[in-house]
CSV table of C-alpha atoms and ligand atoms in Angstrom, one decimal:
chain,number,residue,atom,x,y,z
A,1,MET,CA,0.0,0.0,0.0
A,2,LYS,CA,1.4,3.4,-0.9
A,3,THR,CA,-0.4,6.5,0.4
A,4,SER,CA,0.7,9.8,1.7
A,5,SER,CA,-1.5,9.8,4.7
A,6,VAL,CA,-2.9,6.9,6.8
A,7,THR,CA,-5.8,6.9,9.3
A,8,LEU,CA,-5.3,4.5,12.2
A,9,LYS,CA,-7.4,3.6,15.2
A,10,LYS,CA,-6.8,1.6,18.4
A,11,ALA,CA,-5.8,-1.9,17.2
A,12,GLY,CA,-6.9,-5.3,18.3
A,13,GLN,CA,-4.3,-7.7,19.6
A,14,PHE,CA,-1.2,-8.6,17.6
A,15,LYS,CA,-1.3,-12.3,16.9
A,16,GLY,CA,0.6,-14.8,14.8
A,17,GLN,CA,4.1,-14.7,13.3
A,18,ILE,CA,6.0,-12.7,10.8
A,19,ILE,CA,9.3,-12.7,9.0
A,20,PRO,CA,10.4,-9.1,8.9
A,21,PRO,CA,11.7,-7.5,5.7
A,22,PRO,CA,15.4,-8.2,4.8
A,23,ASP,CA,18.0,-6.1,6.7
A,24,LYS,CA,18.5,-2.8,4.9
A,25,SER,CA,22.2,-2.2,6.0
A,26,ILE,CA,23.2,-5.8,5.1
A,27,SER,CA,21.3,-5.6,1.7
A,28,HIS,CA,23.2,-2.4,0.7
A,29,ARG,CA,26.5,-4.1,1.5
A,30,ALA,CA,25.6,-7.2,-0.5
A,31,VAL,CA,25.1,-5.1,-3.6
A,32,PHE,CA,28.3,-3.1,-2.9
A,33,PHE,CA,30.5,-6.1,-2.4
A,34,SER,CA,29.0,-8.2,-5.2
A,35,SER,CA,29.5,-5.3,-7.6
A,36,LEU,CA,33.2,-4.9,-6.5
A,37,ALA,CA,33.9,-8.6,-6.6
A,38,TYR,CA,35.0,-10.6,-9.6
A,39,GLY,CA,32.3,-13.1,-10.7
A,40,LYS,CA,28.7,-13.8,-10.2
A,41,SER,CA,27.2,-13.4,-6.7
A,42,ARG,CA,23.7,-14.5,-5.9
A,43,VAL,CA,22.1,-12.3,-3.2
A,44,SER,CA,19.0,-14.0,-1.7
A,45,ASN,CA,16.3,-12.4,0.4
A,46,ILE,CA,17.4,-8.9,-0.5
A,47,LEU,CA,15.4,-5.8,0.6
A,48,ARG,CA,13.6,-4.2,-2.4
A,49,ALA,CA,12.8,-0.8,-1.0
A,50,GLY,CA,13.6,2.9,-1.8
A,51,ASP,CA,17.0,2.9,-0.2
A,52,THR,CA,18.3,-0.4,-1.6
A,53,ASN,CA,17.0,0.5,-5.0
A,54,SER,CA,19.2,3.6,-4.9
A,55,THR,CA,22.2,1.4,-4.4
A,56,ILE,CA,21.2,-1.0,-7.2
A,57,ASN,CA,20.7,1.9,-9.6
A,58,ALA,CA,24.0,3.4,-8.6
A,59,PHE,CA,26.0,0.3,-9.5
A,60,ARG,CA,24.0,-0.2,-12.7
A,61,MET,CA,25.2,3.3,-13.6
A,62,LEU,CA,28.7,2.2,-12.8
A,63,GLY,CA,28.4,-0.6,-15.4
A,64,VAL,CA,27.6,-3.5,-13.2
A,65,GLU,CA,25.1,-6.1,-14.5
A,66,ILE,CA,22.5,-6.7,-11.9
A,67,LYS,CA,19.8,-9.2,-12.8
A,68,GLU,CA,16.6,-9.8,-10.9
A,69,ILE,CA,16.1,-13.5,-10.6
A,70,SER,CA,13.0,-13.2,-8.4
A,71,ASP,CA,11.3,-10.5,-6.3
A,72,ASP,CA,13.9,-10.8,-3.6
A,73,SER,CA,17.0,-12.3,-5.2
A,74,LEU,CA,19.6,-10.8,-7.5
A,75,LEU,CA,22.4,-12.1,-9.6
A,76,ILE,CA,25.2,-9.6,-9.7
A,77,ASP,CA,28.0,-10.0,-12.2
A,78,GLY,CA,30.9,-8.2,-10.6
A,79,PRO,CA,33.5,-6.9,-13.1
A,80,GLY,CA,36.3,-7.2,-10.6
A,81,PHE,CA,38.9,-5.0,-8.9
A,82,MET,CA,39.0,-1.4,-10.3
A,83,ARG,CA,36.7,-2.3,-13.2
A,84,LEU,CA,33.8,0.0,-12.5
A,85,LYS,CA,33.0,2.4,-15.4
A,86,GLU,CA,32.6,6.2,-15.3
A,87,PRO,CA,28.9,7.1,-14.8
A,88,GLN,CA,27.3,9.0,-17.7
A,89,ASP,CA,25.2,11.1,-15.4
A,90,VAL,CA,24.9,12.3,-11.8
A,91,ILE,CA,24.2,9.4,-9.4
A,92,ASP,CA,21.1,10.1,-7.4
A,93,CYS,CA,21.3,8.4,-3.9
A,94,GLY,CA,17.7,9.3,-3.1
A,95,ASN,CA,17.1,9.3,0.7
A,96,SER,CA,19.9,6.9,1.4
A,97,GLY,CA,22.9,8.0,3.6
A,98,THR,CA,24.4,4.5,3.3
A,99,THR,CA,24.4,4.7,-0.5
A,100,ALA,CA,26.0,8.2,-0.6
A,101,ARG,CA,28.6,7.6,2.1
A,102,LEU,CA,29.7,4.1,1.2
A,103,LEU,CA,29.8,5.1,-2.5
A,104,SER,CA,32.0,8.1,-1.8
A,105,GLY,CA,34.6,5.6,-0.4
A,106,VAL,CA,34.3,3.3,-3.5
A,107,LEU,CA,34.5,6.2,-6.0
A,108,SER,CA,37.5,7.7,-4.2
A,109,GLY,CA,39.3,4.5,-5.3
A,110,HIS,CA,38.5,5.1,-9.0
A,111,SER,CA,40.3,7.6,-11.2
A,112,PHE,CA,37.2,8.6,-13.2
A,113,PHE,CA,34.9,11.6,-12.5
A,114,SER,CA,31.6,11.1,-10.7
A,115,VAL,CA,28.9,13.2,-9.0
A,116,LEU,CA,26.6,12.2,-6.2
A,117,THR,CA,23.4,13.9,-5.1
A,118,GLY,CA,20.2,13.0,-3.2
A,119,ASP,CA,16.8,14.1,-2.2
A,120,GLN,CA,16.1,17.2,-0.1
A,121,SER,CA,16.7,15.3,3.2
A,122,LEU,CA,20.0,13.7,2.1
A,123,ARG,CA,21.2,17.0,0.7
A,124,SER,CA,21.0,18.4,4.2
A,125,ARG,CA,22.9,15.6,5.9
A,126,PRO,CA,26.6,16.0,6.8
A,127,MET,CA,29.1,14.7,4.3
A,128,TYR,CA,32.3,16.3,5.6
A,129,ARG,CA,32.6,13.4,7.9
A,130,VAL,CA,33.5,11.2,4.9
A,131,ILE,CA,35.1,13.9,2.8
A,132,GLU,CA,37.7,14.7,5.4
A,133,PRO,CA,39.3,11.2,5.6
A,134,LEU,CA,38.9,10.6,1.9
A,135,ASP,CA,40.6,13.9,1.1
A,136,ALA,CA,43.4,12.9,3.4
A,137,MET,CA,43.8,9.6,1.4
A,138,GLY,CA,44.2,11.7,-1.7
A,139,ALA,CA,40.8,11.8,-3.4
A,140,ARG,CA,39.9,15.1,-5.0
A,141,ILE,CA,36.4,15.9,-3.7
A,142,SER,CA,34.3,19.0,-4.0
A,143,ALA,CA,30.9,19.5,-2.4
A,144,ARG,CA,28.4,22.2,-1.7
A,145,SER,CA,28.8,24.7,1.2
A,146,GLY,CA,32.4,24.2,1.9
A,147,LYS,CA,32.4,20.4,1.4
A,148,ARG,CA,29.5,19.9,3.8
A,149,TYR,CA,26.7,18.8,1.7
A,150,LEU,CA,25.7,16.9,-1.5
A,151,PRO,CA,26.0,17.3,-4.5
A,152,MET,CA,29.6,16.1,-4.2
A,153,SER,CA,32.0,15.5,-7.1
A,154,ILE,CA,34.8,12.9,-6.8
A,155,LYS,CA,37.9,12.3,-8.9
A,156,GLY,CA,39.6,9.4,-7.2
A,157,GLY,CA,42.6,7.2,-7.7
A,158,GLY,CA,46.1,7.1,-6.4
A,159,LEU,CA,45.0,6.7,-2.8
A,160,LYS,CA,47.4,6.3,0.1
A,161,ALA,CA,46.5,4.5,3.4
A,162,ILE,CA,45.8,6.5,6.5
A,163,THR,CA,45.3,6.0,10.2
A,164,TYR,CA,42.1,7.7,11.1
A,165,LYS,CA,40.5,8.3,14.5
A,166,MET,CA,36.8,8.8,13.9
A,167,PRO,CA,35.2,11.7,15.9
A,168,VAL,CA,31.7,10.0,15.9
A,169,ALA,CA,30.7,6.4,15.9
A,170,SER,CA,29.3,5.8,12.5
A,171,ALA,CA,29.2,2.6,10.5
A,172,GLN,CA,28.7,4.6,7.3
A,173,VAL,CA,31.9,6.6,7.8
A,174,LYS,CA,33.8,3.5,9.0
A,175,SER,CA,32.6,1.6,5.9
A,176,ALA,CA,33.5,4.4,3.5
A,177,ILE,CA,37.1,4.5,4.8
A,178,ILE,CA,37.4,0.7,4.7
A,179,LEU,CA,36.2,0.6,1.1
A,180,ALA,CA,38.6,3.4,0.1
A,181,GLY,CA,41.3,1.5,2.0
A,182,LEU,CA,40.9,-1.5,-0.4
A,183,PHE,CA,42.1,0.8,-3.2
A,184,ALA,CA,44.9,2.5,-1.3
A,185,GLU,CA,48.5,1.7,-1.0
A,186,GLY,CA,49.3,0.3,2.4
A,187,ASP,CA,47.3,-0.6,5.5
A,188,THR,CA,44.4,1.7,6.4
A,189,VAL,CA,43.7,1.8,10.2
A,190,ILE,CA,40.4,3.2,11.5
A,191,GLU,CA,39.6,3.7,15.2
A,192,GLU,CA,36.1,4.3,16.4
A,193,PRO,CA,35.1,6.0,19.6
A,194,LEU,CA,32.3,3.4,20.2
A,195,LYS,CA,31.5,0.2,18.3
A,196,SER,CA,29.2,0.8,15.4
A,197,ARG,CA,27.5,-1.9,13.4
A,198,ASP,CA,30.1,-4.3,11.9
A,199,HIS,CA,28.2,-5.7,8.9
A,200,THR,CA,31.0,-4.4,6.5
A,201,GLU,CA,33.7,-6.2,8.4
A,202,ARG,CA,31.8,-9.4,8.6
A,203,MET,CA,30.6,-9.5,5.0
A,204,LEU,CA,34.0,-8.5,3.5
A,205,THR,CA,35.4,-11.6,5.1
A,206,ALA,CA,32.8,-13.7,3.2
A,207,TYR,CA,34.0,-12.0,0.0
A,208,GLY,CA,37.6,-13.2,0.8
A,209,VAL,CA,39.0,-9.9,2.2
A,210,ASP,CA,41.1,-10.1,5.3
A,211,VAL,CA,39.7,-7.5,7.8
A,212,ASP,CA,41.6,-7.3,11.1
A,213,THR,CA,39.3,-6.1,13.9
A,214,LYS,CA,40.8,-5.6,17.4
A,215,GLY,CA,38.3,-3.9,19.7
A,216,LEU,CA,37.5,-0.5,18.2
A,217,ARG,CA,40.3,-0.7,15.6
A,218,VAL,CA,39.8,-2.0,12.1
A,219,THR,CA,42.7,-2.6,9.6
A,220,VAL,CA,42.4,-3.3,5.9
A,221,THR,CA,45.2,-3.8,3.4
A,222,GLY,CA,45.1,-2.0,0.0
A,223,GLY,CA,44.9,-4.2,-3.1
A,224,SER,CA,42.7,-6.8,-1.4
A,225,GLU,CA,40.4,-8.2,-4.1
A,226,LEU,CA,36.9,-9.4,-3.5
A,227,THR,CA,35.7,-12.8,-4.8
A,228,ALA,CA,32.0,-13.4,-5.7
A,229,CYS,CA,30.0,-15.3,-3.1
A,230,ASP,CA,26.4,-16.2,-2.3
A,231,ILE,CA,24.8,-14.3,0.5
A,232,THR,CA,21.4,-14.7,2.3
A,233,ILE,CA,20.2,-11.6,4.1
A,234,PRO,CA,18.5,-12.0,7.5
A,235,GLY,CA,15.4,-10.0,8.6
A,236,ASP,CA,15.8,-6.4,9.8
A,237,ILE,CA,15.7,-6.0,13.6
A,238,SER,CA,15.1,-2.2,13.0
A,239,SER,CA,11.9,-3.0,11.1
A,240,ALA,CA,10.8,-5.7,13.5
A,241,ALA,CA,11.2,-3.2,16.4
A,242,PHE,CA,8.0,-1.4,15.5
A,243,PHE,CA,5.9,-4.6,15.8
A,244,ILE,CA,7.7,-5.7,19.0
A,245,ALA,CA,6.8,-2.3,20.5
A,246,GLY,CA,3.2,-2.8,19.3
A,247,VAL,CA,3.0,-6.2,21.0
A,248,LEU,CA,4.4,-4.9,24.3
A,249,MET,CA,1.7,-2.1,24.3
A,250,VAL,CA,-1.5,-3.8,23.1
A,251,GLU,CA,-3.0,-6.0,25.8
A,252,GLY,CA,-3.3,-9.7,25.0
A,253,SER,CA,-0.8,-9.6,22.1
A,254,GLU,CA,1.7,-12.3,21.3
A,255,LEU,CA,3.9,-12.5,18.2
A,256,LEU,CA,6.7,-14.7,16.9
A,257,ILE,CA,9.2,-12.8,14.8
A,258,LYS,CA,11.2,-15.3,12.7
A,259,ASP,CA,14.6,-15.2,11.0
A,260,VAL,CA,15.6,-11.8,12.3
A,261,GLY,CA,19.2,-10.5,12.5
A,262,LEU,CA,20.6,-10.5,16.0
A,263,ASN,CA,24.1,-9.1,15.4
A,264,PRO,CA,25.4,-7.8,18.8
A,265,THR,CA,26.2,-4.4,17.3
A,266,ARG,CA,22.5,-4.1,16.3
A,267,HIS,CA,20.5,-5.7,19.1
A,268,GLY,CA,20.5,-2.8,21.6
A,269,PHE,CA,16.8,-2.4,21.3
A,270,ILE,CA,16.2,-5.9,22.6
A,271,GLU,CA,18.6,-5.3,25.5
A,272,MET,CA,16.8,-2.1,26.4
A,273,ILE,CA,13.3,-3.5,26.4
A,274,LYS,CA,14.5,-6.4,28.5
A,275,ARG,CA,15.9,-3.8,31.0
A,276,MET,CA,12.4,-2.2,30.9
A,277,GLY,CA,10.9,-5.6,31.9
A,278,ALA,CA,9.5,-6.7,28.5
A,279,ASP,CA,8.5,-10.3,28.0
A,280,VAL,CA,10.7,-11.2,25.0
A,281,LYS,CA,12.6,-14.5,24.4
A,282,VAL,CA,15.3,-15.3,21.9
A,283,LEU,CA,14.8,-18.7,20.2
A,284,ASP,CA,16.6,-20.8,17.5
A,285,LYS,CA,19.8,-18.8,17.3
A,286,LYS,CA,22.0,-19.6,14.3
A,287,VAL,CA,24.5,-18.0,12.0
A,288,VAL,CA,23.6,-17.2,8.4
A,289,SER,CA,26.2,-15.7,6.0
A,290,GLY,CA,28.3,-14.6,9.0
A,291,GLU,CA,25.5,-12.9,10.8
A,292,SER,CA,23.7,-14.1,14.0
A,293,THR,CA,19.9,-14.7,13.5
A,294,GLY,CA,17.1,-16.1,15.5
A,295,SER,CA,13.4,-15.8,16.4
A,296,LEU,CA,11.9,-13.5,19.0
A,297,LEU,CA,8.8,-14.5,21.0
A,298,CYS,CA,7.3,-11.3,22.3
A,299,LYS,CA,4.3,-10.9,24.7
A,300,TYR,CA,2.3,-8.0,26.0
A,301,SER,CA,4.0,-6.6,29.0
A,302,ASP,CA,1.9,-4.4,31.3
A,303,LYS,CA,4.7,-3.4,33.8
A,304,LEU,CA,7.3,-1.6,31.7
A,305,LYS,CA,9.6,0.5,33.7
A,306,ALA,CA,11.7,3.6,32.8
A,307,ILE,CA,15.4,3.2,32.0
A,308,LYS,CA,18.4,5.5,31.5
A,309,LEU,CA,20.4,5.3,28.3
A,310,THR,CA,23.8,6.9,28.0
A,311,LYS,CA,26.1,7.5,24.9
A,312,GLU,CA,27.5,3.9,25.2
A,313,ASP,CA,24.0,2.5,24.7
A,314,ILE,CA,23.2,4.5,21.5
A,315,PRO,CA,25.1,2.9,18.5
A,316,SER,CA,23.5,-0.5,18.8
A,317,MET,CA,20.0,1.0,18.9
A,318,ILE,CA,20.5,4.2,16.9
A,319,ASP,CA,17.7,3.6,14.5
A,320,GLU,CA,15.3,2.4,17.2
A,321,PHE,CA,15.3,5.7,19.0
A,322,PRO,CA,11.8,6.9,17.7
A,323,ILE,CA,10.0,3.7,18.7
A,324,LEU,CA,11.8,3.4,22.0
A,325,CYS,CA,10.4,6.9,22.8
A,326,VAL,CA,6.9,5.7,22.1
A,327,LEU,CA,7.4,2.7,24.5
A,328,ALA,CA,8.9,5.0,27.1
A,329,ALA,CA,5.7,7.0,27.3
A,330,ARG,CA,4.1,3.8,28.5
A,331,ALA,CA,6.7,2.9,31.1
A,332,THR,CA,6.6,3.9,34.7
A,333,GLY,CA,9.1,6.6,35.7
A,334,VAL,CA,11.3,8.9,33.7
A,335,THR,CA,13.2,7.4,30.8
A,336,GLU,CA,16.3,9.4,29.8
A,337,ILE,CA,18.1,9.0,26.5
A,338,ARG,CA,21.3,11.1,26.4
A,339,GLY,CA,24.4,11.1,24.3
A,340,ALA,CA,22.3,10.8,21.1
A,341,ARG,CA,23.1,14.0,19.3
A,342,GLU,CA,23.6,12.0,16.1
A,343,LEU,CA,19.8,11.6,15.9
A,344,ARG,CA,19.7,15.2,14.8
A,345,VAL,CA,21.3,14.4,11.5
A,346,LYS,CA,19.3,11.4,10.4
A,347,GLU,CA,16.6,11.3,7.7
A,348,SER,CA,15.0,14.0,9.8
A,349,ASP,CA,16.1,15.6,13.1
A,350,ARG,CA,14.7,12.7,15.0
A,351,ILE,CA,14.9,14.3,18.4
A,352,SER,CA,12.9,17.3,17.4
A,353,SER,CA,10.5,15.2,15.2
A,354,ILE,CA,9.5,12.7,17.9
A,355,VAL,CA,9.3,15.4,20.7
A,356,THR,CA,6.9,17.5,18.6
A,357,GLU,CA,4.7,14.7,17.5
A,358,LEU,CA,4.5,12.7,20.8
A,359,ARG,CA,3.6,16.0,22.6
A,360,LYS,CA,0.6,16.3,20.2
A,361,MET,CA,-0.5,12.9,21.6
A,362,GLY,CA,-0.1,14.0,25.2
A,363,ALA,CA,3.3,12.5,26.0
A,364,LYS,CA,5.3,14.2,28.8
A,365,ILE,CA,8.6,14.6,26.9
A,366,GLU,CA,11.5,17.0,27.4
A,367,GLU,CA,14.0,17.8,24.7
A,368,TYR,CA,17.7,18.1,25.2
A,369,ASP,CA,20.4,18.9,22.7
A,370,ASP,CA,21.5,15.3,22.8
A,371,GLY,CA,18.4,13.4,23.7
A,372,VAL,CA,15.1,13.3,25.6
A,373,ALA,CA,13.5,12.6,29.0
A,374,ILE,CA,10.0,11.0,28.9
A,375,GLU,CA,7.8,10.6,31.9
A,376,GLY,CA,5.3,7.8,32.0
A,377,PRO,CA,3.0,6.1,32.1
A,378,VAL,CA,0.8,8.2,29.9
A,379,ALA,CA,-2.2,6.9,27.9
A,380,LEU,CA,-1.5,8.6,24.6
A,381,ASN,CA,-4.4,10.4,22.9
A,382,SER,CA,-5.2,10.3,19.2
A,383,CYS,CA,-4.3,13.2,16.9
A,384,ASN,CA,-5.3,13.9,13.4
A,385,SER,CA,-2.3,15.9,12.3
A,386,LEU,CA,0.7,13.7,12.9
A,387,GLN,CA,3.7,14.4,10.6
A,388,SER,CA,6.4,12.0,9.4
A,389,TYR,CA,8.8,14.7,8.3
A,390,GLY,CA,9.4,12.4,5.3
A,391,ASP,CA,11.2,10.1,7.7
A,392,HIS,CA,10.3,6.4,7.4
A,393,ARG,CA,11.1,5.6,11.0
A,394,ILE,CA,9.1,8.5,12.4
A,395,ALA,CA,6.1,7.4,10.3
A,396,MET,CA,6.3,3.9,11.6
A,397,ALA,CA,6.9,4.9,15.3
A,398,LEU,CA,3.9,7.3,15.2
A,399,SER,CA,1.7,4.6,13.6
A,400,ILE,CA,2.5,2.2,16.5
A,401,ALA,CA,1.7,5.1,18.9
A,402,ALA,CA,-1.6,5.7,17.1
A,403,ILE,CA,-2.8,2.1,17.3
A,404,SER,CA,-2.2,2.1,21.0
A,405,ALA,CA,-4.2,5.3,21.5
A,406,GLU,CA,-8.0,5.7,22.0
A,407,GLY,CA,-9.7,7.3,18.9
A,408,GLU,CA,-8.6,7.9,15.4
A,409,SER,CA,-5.2,9.4,14.3
A,410,VAL,CA,-4.1,10.6,11.0
A,411,ILE,CA,-0.4,10.4,10.0
A,412,HIS,CA,0.7,12.5,7.0
A,413,GLY,CA,3.7,11.6,4.9
A,414,THR,CA,3.4,7.9,5.3
A,415,ASP,CA,4.7,7.1,1.8
A,416,ALA,CA,8.1,7.5,3.5
A,417,VAL,CA,7.8,3.9,4.8
A,418,GLY,CA,8.7,2.8,1.3
A,419,ILE,CA,12.3,3.6,2.1
A,420,SER,CA,12.8,0.6,4.4
A,421,TYR,CA,9.4,-1.3,4.8
A,422,PRO,CA,7.0,-0.9,1.8
A,423,GLU,CA,4.6,-3.6,3.2
A,424,PHE,CA,4.5,-2.0,6.7
A,425,TYR,CA,0.8,-1.0,6.7
A,426,ASP,CA,-0.3,-4.3,5.1
A,427,THR,CA,1.5,-6.3,7.8
A,428,LEU,CA,0.2,-4.0,10.5
A,429,GLU,CA,-3.4,-4.6,9.3
A,430,MET,CA,-2.9,-8.4,8.9
A,431,LEU,CA,-1.4,-8.8,12.4
A,432,THR,CA,-4.0,-6.7,14.3
A,433,GLN,CA,-7.3,-7.7,12.5
B,1,S3P,C1,23.8,2.6,8.7
B,1,S3P,C2,24.5,3.2,9.8
B,1,S3P,C3,23.8,4.1,10.7
B,1,S3P,C4,22.3,3.9,10.7
B,1,S3P,C5,21.8,3.9,9.3
B,1,S3P,C6,22.4,2.8,8.5
B,1,S3P,C7,24.6,1.7,7.8
B,1,S3P,O1,24.1,5.4,10.4
B,1,S3P,O2,21.7,5.0,11.4
B,1,S3P,O3,20.4,3.8,9.3
B,1,S3P,O4,24.0,1.0,7.0
B,1,S3P,O5,25.8,1.7,8.0
B,1,S3P,P1,25.5,6.1,10.9
B,1,S3P,O6,26.6,5.4,10.3
B,1,S3P,O7,25.4,7.6,10.4
B,1,S3P,O8,25.5,6.0,12.4
């Protein structure tokens, strides 16, 4: 279903089971690495949504043959090391920060000229964080407003390795430098302030590249070539989080979420809701294509309690902030989320977006520069003017808030869910009928 506004009323219980959509971060990387590898890679259970389509289009423009062998599997014929072609036009990364930032690393390794742009949201997101290290490696990059924003032009090639201490924990920045490092002379060393998601490091190993990770330090050696391989993508914990929250809030609900990614650098939301007293059990843990997966059995939990999150807690639940705020409104006590300034430069300013919208629903929420404090429990009220700010995760978080509130709510800008979860409203309807 694709609409720009959706009306929702208090839902019945969540019942049954779902397999969440394929993980967005891992899907992007599968397209990146298959396109850089030599030979044919089959990517199964890949997310087909706005963001991943931006990555697929980008690599097609760079001369990679990408065949759709079913709705959710691709056959990618990688031309091999340094064999991408100069794009004939500007590459539009749409809404996808992962596409733009990881691509800037890849393109820095190639001597041709390329230009990246994106939609209005992406054009306002910080790019200097990738340009600074890529410049230092020798790429010639120009970008709008003193190298801060897209559009960005890149003339790469002749890179030298660097040792780089990252000022912010960001998997996109880390991955951009790792990718550029593959094309640089020498060993590139990256040090993070806190551990961000490690899908790049894990998946590169599957493509035959030796990535040395010691704590917060990652080292890659220039000239390492990728070999084609077959990858199966697990379900997206960040998409599943919305329904998990719905189950915890709607009395009598019980849901089994199958085949979902449980990578320790991504499962902060599960840890946090357990701390809040949620009834959630992990079952059938296994490893698929180098990533931990499993099933989650979640039940309505009437006694959620407030928790405190500090900056160390943020990276592993960075995308779950909006839905955690919704849950916090239902928990007893004051939930504090601090050290989360990064949320201000996501698809929208997620701190300001969620504070403004949850206040409309009666939440007691205070805004800090780097987070929020939410006092609960509050029974949220319905509201007919909720806004997504064009942000998929704000749209979905507000939808879950709406189905737990008395009365009818209207959320505007819900087409944004197509960025990561095109079937979100169909699944919501199916589970709560
Ligand atoms: C992502 C990393 C995170 C996350 C984003 C996807 C990735 O961004 O918020 O949704 O695929 O590497 P940052 O690297 O900016 O923290």
